[in-house]
Each structure stands twice: as C-alpha cells, then as structure tokens.
Coordinates of C-alpha atoms in Angstrom, one line a residue:
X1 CA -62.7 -24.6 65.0
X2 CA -65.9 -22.9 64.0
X3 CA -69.5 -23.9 65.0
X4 CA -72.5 -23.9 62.3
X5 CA -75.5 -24.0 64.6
X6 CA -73.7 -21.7 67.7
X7 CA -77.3 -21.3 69.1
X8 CA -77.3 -24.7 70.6
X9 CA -75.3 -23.6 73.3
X10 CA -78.4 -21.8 74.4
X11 CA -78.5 -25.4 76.2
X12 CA -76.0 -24.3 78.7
X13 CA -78.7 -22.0 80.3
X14 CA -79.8 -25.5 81.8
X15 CA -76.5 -25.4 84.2
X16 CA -77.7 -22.9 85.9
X17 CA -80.8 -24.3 86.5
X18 CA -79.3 -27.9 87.4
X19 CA -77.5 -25.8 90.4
X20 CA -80.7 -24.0 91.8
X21 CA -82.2 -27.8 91.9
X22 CA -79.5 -29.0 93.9
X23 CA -79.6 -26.0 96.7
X24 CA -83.1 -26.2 97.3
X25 CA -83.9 -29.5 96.9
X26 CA -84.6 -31.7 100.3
X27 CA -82.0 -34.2 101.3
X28 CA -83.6 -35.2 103.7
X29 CA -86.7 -38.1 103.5
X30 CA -89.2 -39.3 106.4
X31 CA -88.7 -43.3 107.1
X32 CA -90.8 -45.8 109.8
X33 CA -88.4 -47.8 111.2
X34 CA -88.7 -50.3 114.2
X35 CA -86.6 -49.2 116.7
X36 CA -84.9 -45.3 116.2
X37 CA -82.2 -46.5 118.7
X38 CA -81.4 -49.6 116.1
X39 CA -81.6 -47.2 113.1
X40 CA -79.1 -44.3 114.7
X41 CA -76.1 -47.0 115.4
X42 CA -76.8 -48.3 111.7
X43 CA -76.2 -44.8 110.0
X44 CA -73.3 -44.8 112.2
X45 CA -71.6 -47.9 110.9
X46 CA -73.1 -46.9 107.4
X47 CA -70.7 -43.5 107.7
X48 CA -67.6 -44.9 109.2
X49 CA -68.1 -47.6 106.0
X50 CA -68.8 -45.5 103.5
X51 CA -67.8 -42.0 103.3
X52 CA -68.5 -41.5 99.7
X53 CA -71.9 -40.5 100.5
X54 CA -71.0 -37.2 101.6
X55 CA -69.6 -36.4 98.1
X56 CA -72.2 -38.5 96.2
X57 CA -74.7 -35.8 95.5
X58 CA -72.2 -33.2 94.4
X59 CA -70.2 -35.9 91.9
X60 CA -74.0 -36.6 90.6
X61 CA -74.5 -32.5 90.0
X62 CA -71.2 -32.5 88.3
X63 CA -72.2 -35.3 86.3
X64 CA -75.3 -33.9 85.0
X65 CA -73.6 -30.5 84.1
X66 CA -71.0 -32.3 82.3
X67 CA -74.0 -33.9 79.9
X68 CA -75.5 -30.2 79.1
X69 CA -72.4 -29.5 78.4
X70 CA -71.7 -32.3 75.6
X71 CA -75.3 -32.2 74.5
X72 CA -75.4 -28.8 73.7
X73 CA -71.3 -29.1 72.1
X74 CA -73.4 -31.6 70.0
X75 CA -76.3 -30.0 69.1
X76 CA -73.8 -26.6 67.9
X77 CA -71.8 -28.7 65.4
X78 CA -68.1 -28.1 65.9
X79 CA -66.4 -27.6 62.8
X80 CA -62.6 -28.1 62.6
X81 CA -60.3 -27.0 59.6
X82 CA -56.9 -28.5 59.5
X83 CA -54.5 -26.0 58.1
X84 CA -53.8 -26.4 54.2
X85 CA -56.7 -29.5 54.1
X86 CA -58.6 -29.6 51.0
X87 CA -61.9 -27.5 51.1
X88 CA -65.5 -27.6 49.4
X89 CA -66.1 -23.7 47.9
X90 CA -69.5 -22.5 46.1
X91 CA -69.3 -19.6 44.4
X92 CA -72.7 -17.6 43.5
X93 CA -72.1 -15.3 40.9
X94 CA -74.5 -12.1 40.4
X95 CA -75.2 -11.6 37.0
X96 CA -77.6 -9.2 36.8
X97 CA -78.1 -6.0 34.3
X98 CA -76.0 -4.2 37.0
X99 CA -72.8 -6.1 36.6
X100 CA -71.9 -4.7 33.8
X101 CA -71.2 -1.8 35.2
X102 CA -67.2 -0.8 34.6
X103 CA -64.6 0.5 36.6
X104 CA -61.0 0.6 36.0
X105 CA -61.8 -0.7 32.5
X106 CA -63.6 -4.1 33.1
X107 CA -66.9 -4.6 34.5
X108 CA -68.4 -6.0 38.0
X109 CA -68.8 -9.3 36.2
X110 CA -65.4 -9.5 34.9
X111 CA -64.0 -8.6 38.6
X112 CA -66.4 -10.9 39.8
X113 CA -65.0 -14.2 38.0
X114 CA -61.3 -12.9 38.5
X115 CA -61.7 -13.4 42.4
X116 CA -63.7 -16.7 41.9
X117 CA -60.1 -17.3 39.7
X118 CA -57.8 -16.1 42.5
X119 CA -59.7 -18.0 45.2
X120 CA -59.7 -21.2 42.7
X121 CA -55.9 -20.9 42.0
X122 CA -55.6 -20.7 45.2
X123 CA -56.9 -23.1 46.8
X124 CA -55.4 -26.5 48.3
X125 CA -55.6 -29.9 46.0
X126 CA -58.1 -32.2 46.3
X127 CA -60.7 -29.4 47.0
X128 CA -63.9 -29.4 45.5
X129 CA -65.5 -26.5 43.5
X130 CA -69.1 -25.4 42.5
X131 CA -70.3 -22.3 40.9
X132 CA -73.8 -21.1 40.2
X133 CA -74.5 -18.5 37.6
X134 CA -77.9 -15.8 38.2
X135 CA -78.5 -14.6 34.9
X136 CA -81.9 -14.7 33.1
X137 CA -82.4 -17.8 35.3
X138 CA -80.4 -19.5 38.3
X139 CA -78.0 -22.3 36.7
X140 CA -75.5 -24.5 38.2
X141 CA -72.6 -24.3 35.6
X142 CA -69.8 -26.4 37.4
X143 CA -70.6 -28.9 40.7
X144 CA -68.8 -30.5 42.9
X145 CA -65.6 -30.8 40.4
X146 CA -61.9 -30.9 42.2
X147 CA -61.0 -30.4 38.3
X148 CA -59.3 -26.9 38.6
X149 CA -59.1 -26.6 34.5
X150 CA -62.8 -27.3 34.7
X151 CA -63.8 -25.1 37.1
X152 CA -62.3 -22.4 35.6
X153 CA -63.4 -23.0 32.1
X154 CA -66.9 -23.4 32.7
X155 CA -66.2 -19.8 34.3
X156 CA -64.6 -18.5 31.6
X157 CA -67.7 -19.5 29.8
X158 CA -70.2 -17.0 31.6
X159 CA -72.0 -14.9 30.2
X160 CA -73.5 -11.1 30.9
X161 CA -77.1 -10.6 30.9
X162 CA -78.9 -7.5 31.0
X163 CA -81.8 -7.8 32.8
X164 CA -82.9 -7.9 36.5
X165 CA -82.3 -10.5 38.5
X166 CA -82.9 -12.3 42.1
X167 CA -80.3 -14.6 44.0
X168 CA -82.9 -16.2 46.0
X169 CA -83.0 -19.1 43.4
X170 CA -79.6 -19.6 43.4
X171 CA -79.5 -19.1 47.3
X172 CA -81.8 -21.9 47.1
X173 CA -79.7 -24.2 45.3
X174 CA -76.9 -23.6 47.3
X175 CA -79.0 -24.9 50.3
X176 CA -79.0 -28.2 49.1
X177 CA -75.5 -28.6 48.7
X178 CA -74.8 -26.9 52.3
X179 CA -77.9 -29.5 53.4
X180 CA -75.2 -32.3 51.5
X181 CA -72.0 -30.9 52.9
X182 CA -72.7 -28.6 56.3
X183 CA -68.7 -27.4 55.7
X184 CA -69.4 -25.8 52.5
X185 CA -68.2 -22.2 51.9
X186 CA -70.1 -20.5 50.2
X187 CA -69.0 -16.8 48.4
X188 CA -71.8 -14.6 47.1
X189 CA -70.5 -12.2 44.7
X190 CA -73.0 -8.9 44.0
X191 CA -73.1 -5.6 43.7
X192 CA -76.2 -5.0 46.0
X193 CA -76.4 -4.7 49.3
X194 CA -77.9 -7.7 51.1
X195 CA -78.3 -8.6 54.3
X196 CA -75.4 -11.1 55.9
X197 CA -76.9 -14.3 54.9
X198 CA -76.1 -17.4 57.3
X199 CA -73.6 -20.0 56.0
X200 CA -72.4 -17.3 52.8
X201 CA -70.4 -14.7 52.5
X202 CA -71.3 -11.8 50.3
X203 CA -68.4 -10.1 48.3
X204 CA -69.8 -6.9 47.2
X205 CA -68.4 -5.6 44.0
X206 CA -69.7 -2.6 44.0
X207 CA -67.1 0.6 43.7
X208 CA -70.8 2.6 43.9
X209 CA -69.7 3.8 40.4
X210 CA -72.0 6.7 38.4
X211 CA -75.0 5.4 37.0
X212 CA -77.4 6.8 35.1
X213 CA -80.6 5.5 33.5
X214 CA -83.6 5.9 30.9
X215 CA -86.7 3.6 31.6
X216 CA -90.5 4.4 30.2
X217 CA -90.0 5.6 27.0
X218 CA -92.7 6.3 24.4
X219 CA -93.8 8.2 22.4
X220 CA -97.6 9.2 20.8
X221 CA -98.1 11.3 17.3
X222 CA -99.5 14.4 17.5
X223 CA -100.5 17.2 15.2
X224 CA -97.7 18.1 13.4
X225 CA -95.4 16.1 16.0
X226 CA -94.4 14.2 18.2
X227 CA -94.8 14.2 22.5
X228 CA -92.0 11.8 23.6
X229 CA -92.4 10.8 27.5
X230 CA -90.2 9.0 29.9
X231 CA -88.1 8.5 33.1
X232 CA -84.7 9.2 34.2
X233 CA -83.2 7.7 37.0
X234 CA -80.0 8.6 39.0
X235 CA -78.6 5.4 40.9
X236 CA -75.5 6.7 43.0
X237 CA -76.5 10.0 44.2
X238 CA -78.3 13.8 43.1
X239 CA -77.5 14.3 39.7
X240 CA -78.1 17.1 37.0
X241 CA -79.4 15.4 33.5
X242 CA -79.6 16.7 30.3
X243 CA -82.2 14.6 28.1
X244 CA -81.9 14.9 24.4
X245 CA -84.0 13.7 21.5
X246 CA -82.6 12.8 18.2
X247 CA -84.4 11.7 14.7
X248 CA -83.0 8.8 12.7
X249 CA -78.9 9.3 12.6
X250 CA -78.9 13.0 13.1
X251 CA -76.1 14.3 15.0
X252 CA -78.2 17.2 16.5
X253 CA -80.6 17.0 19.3
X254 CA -84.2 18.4 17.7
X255 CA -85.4 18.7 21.8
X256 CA -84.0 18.3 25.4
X257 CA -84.6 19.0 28.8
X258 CA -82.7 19.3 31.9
X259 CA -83.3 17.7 35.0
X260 CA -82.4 17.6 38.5
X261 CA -82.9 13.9 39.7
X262 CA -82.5 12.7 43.1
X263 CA -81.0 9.7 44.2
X264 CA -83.0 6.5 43.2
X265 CA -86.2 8.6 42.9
X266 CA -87.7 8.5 39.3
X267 CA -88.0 11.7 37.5
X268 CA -90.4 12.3 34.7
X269 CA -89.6 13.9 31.4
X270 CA -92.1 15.0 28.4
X271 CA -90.2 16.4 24.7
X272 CA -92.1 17.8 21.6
X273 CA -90.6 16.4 18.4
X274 CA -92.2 19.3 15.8
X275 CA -91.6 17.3 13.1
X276 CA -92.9 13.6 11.6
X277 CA -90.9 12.9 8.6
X278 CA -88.5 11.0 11.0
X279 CA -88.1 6.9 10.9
X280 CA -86.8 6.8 14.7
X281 CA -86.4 8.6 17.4
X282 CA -83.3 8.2 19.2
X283 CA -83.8 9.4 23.4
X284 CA -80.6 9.3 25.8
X285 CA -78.9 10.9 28.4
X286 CA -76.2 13.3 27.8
X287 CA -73.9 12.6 30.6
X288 CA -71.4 10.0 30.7
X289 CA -71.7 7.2 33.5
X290 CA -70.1 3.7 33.7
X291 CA -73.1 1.8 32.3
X292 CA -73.8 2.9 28.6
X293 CA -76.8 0.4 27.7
X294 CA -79.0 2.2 29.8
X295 CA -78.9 5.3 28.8
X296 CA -80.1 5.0 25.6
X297 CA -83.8 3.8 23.8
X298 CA -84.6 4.4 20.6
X299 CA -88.2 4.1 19.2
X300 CA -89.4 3.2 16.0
X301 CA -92.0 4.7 14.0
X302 CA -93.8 2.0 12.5
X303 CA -95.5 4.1 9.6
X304 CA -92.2 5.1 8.3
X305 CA -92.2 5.2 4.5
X306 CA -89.0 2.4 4.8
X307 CA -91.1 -0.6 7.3
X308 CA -93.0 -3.1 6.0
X309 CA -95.1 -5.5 7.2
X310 CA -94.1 -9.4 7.9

C-alpha cells in the first residue's frame, strides 16, 4: 500500500490537541436547583443507575481521535497494489540533441526505448500503456492502449531529434492523465539531472560519457583572408581541445588552436584562414567523444565562383 498525498496525515497533529482539550477542560458546571439536599440523593440514584457516566467522556475522546484518524487516512489517499494486477504505466521519453549520445554502441535514445520495451514486455495483461515523446515538440505517440504490439510499435516508430529540448510540456501532459488515473506510474527517461519530481520517476540514462562541442561559428573576410571565430565547449569534465580549420575537402588543417576548456564553461577561439580561393570552411574538434554532430560546422562562402543565386 502506498499513499499519493502522505501529507494529509499532517491531520493527525489534531490528536494531540483533542487530548490537551480534554485535560483542561471543566467538568464541572454551576446549576440553581431548589433544594441541594433533594439534588445530592438524586445524583446518588443517578450513579448507582448509571455508571456509564464515569467512562462517557473518555469513550467521547476516543471517538473523536478515531475520526482524525480516518479523515486524515482519507484525505492521504491509500493506494493498494494487488500482486501481479494489471497496471497503468506512462513512459516520458527525453528526446533531446543529447540522447544521441552513444555508449556501448547504441545511443541514450536507443537504451531509452529498450527499457520502455523490457518494462512493456514485462508487464502483467490487461495493463494499460502511454508514452510521450519530447522531441522538437511534446507528442503523445501511444495512450492509454493495453495493445502490447501497439505500444511497442508506435515506440519503435520514434525518432532522434537534434535540438534542445524541455520536459516540462510533456510533464504537463502527463498531469492530466495522473489528474484521470491518480495510480498512474509514470517513468521519465533523460539524461539530465532533474529534481525528483512527485508522482514520476526519472530513469537517468546518462553513463556521463565524453562530450565535446562547437557552437558560434562564423567567420568575416578579411584582407587576404579569413578570421574564423567560435566556442568550444567541454560537457563532462576539463578537457584539452585541439581546433582545426579545413578549406573545401582538404585533408590538411590550414589553422588550429589548442585549448584548455573547463567543464561546461565556454571557451573562445579566433583562426586566420590566409587564403580566399576556398568554397567552405570546414571547423571541428580534433578529439574523439561519443557525440559526433557536434563537433563539427562547416561554413559556406557565398561568393564562391560555384553558388548561384535562387
């Protein structure tokens, strides 16, 4: 049994409070009667017929404790899971430039939708299964089926992306369905760090694999030249770059530079290209990681005797 709202029993603070009433309250009340004599032989008879009242107030006190008590049971919303019962799973795949990232020979994203596969294989009939996709936008590409073929076709289907991307609209859609069905498990997979997020639980794929990066590249003509200018970025930890500069499909660097990049702090390059009979400049980093596409940008020279205008 599991509880989705364990702060109701904050309500059980209450008990305590129920007690402190009791022991300081008066029992005792101020009545006019006729005749005290009169009144003192009735409350004999009264205990001799009903001895109850002794107990009354305590059985009252218990009473009231027991109500906290199942109000604040209520208000916590026991879950219980029968063993091998059918189950709804959501599945919230991270699909951003990141996750193609590879290690061991197949990418976050491809280990990714093989757990989603081993959790779906695995799970009991009759269960129900929905998974939502953040690419280039949040998409729900399977809901609610109990379909296992389906399920796992539609997550065959996925696709990488290569850009940045934010789980909080998928986050968001998976709100509604916990909203619909509060015994939903959810499964974020990602290779970020996040916060724990109530109601889902993040699968981190991350193996915090070597990862380079190129990002601001340009260049402007100069006299007799070019001045190529950029960024490198070293994701995982301090690294020692070598940035090279290549025209059209030369095999040998005309510049580079080394650089000494700390962790996740940008570092900014500048290369002379002393030549302009070139079509393109080709501007990558010379060290192998475990993402390729980023680590390469070539830029076109749009007066190149082979462009034209369209």
């Amino acid at each position: 049994m599991s509880f989705l709202y364990p702060l109701g029993f904050l309500g059980l603070l209450a008990i305590p409070l129920l007690i402190l009433i009791y022991i300081i309250k008066n029992k005792y009340t101020e009545q006019v009667v006729t005749s005290t004599y009169l009144w003192t032989l009735s409350e004999r008879f009264l205990k001799r017929k009903n001895p109850v009242n002794k107990i009354t107030g305590i059985i009252s006190l218990i009473l009231q404790i027991l109500t906290v008590i199942a109000i604040s049971f209520a208000i916590a919303h026991p879950v219980f899971t029968m063993r091998a019962a059918a189950e709804d799973y959501c599945f919230v795949l991270d699909g951003s430039g990141s996750m193609n990232i590879e290690n061991g020979g197949r990418t976050r994203l491809e280990n990714g939708k093989a757990r989603i596969r081993r959790e779906i294989n695995g799970a009991v009939e009759g269960s129900s299964y929905t998974i939502v996709y953040t690419g280039d936008y949040a998409a729900v590409v399977c809901e609610k089926t109990q379909d296992k073929s389906l399920a796992l076709r539609a997550l065959n289907e996925i696709e990488p992306c290569y850009t940045a991307t934010d789980p909080a609209d998928a986050l968001k859609i998976v709100q509604a369905f916990f909203n619909e069905t509060p015994s939903l498990k959810t499964f974020l997979y990602t290779d970020k760090a996040y916060d724990v997020t109530e109601n889902v639980t993040i699968v981190n794929l991350s193996a915090r694999e070597i990862n380079y990066a190129l990002a601001n590249v340009d260049y402007t003509m100069k006299s007799g030249g070019a001045e190529v200018t950029g960024t490198a970025f070293s994701y995982e930890s301090r690294a020692n770059l070598t940035v090279e500069i290549y025209c059209d499909e030369e095999k040998t660097p005309v510049s580079s530079v080394r650089l000494e990049v700390e962790q996740l702090v940008g570092m900014p390059f500048t290369l002379s290209v002393g030549r302009t009979d070139f079509s393109a400049l080709r501007v990558r980093i010379a060290e192998r990681d475990a993402l390729a596409a980023d680590n390469e940008v070539v830029l076109y020279k749009p007066l190149a005797d082979d462009s034209f205008r369209t």
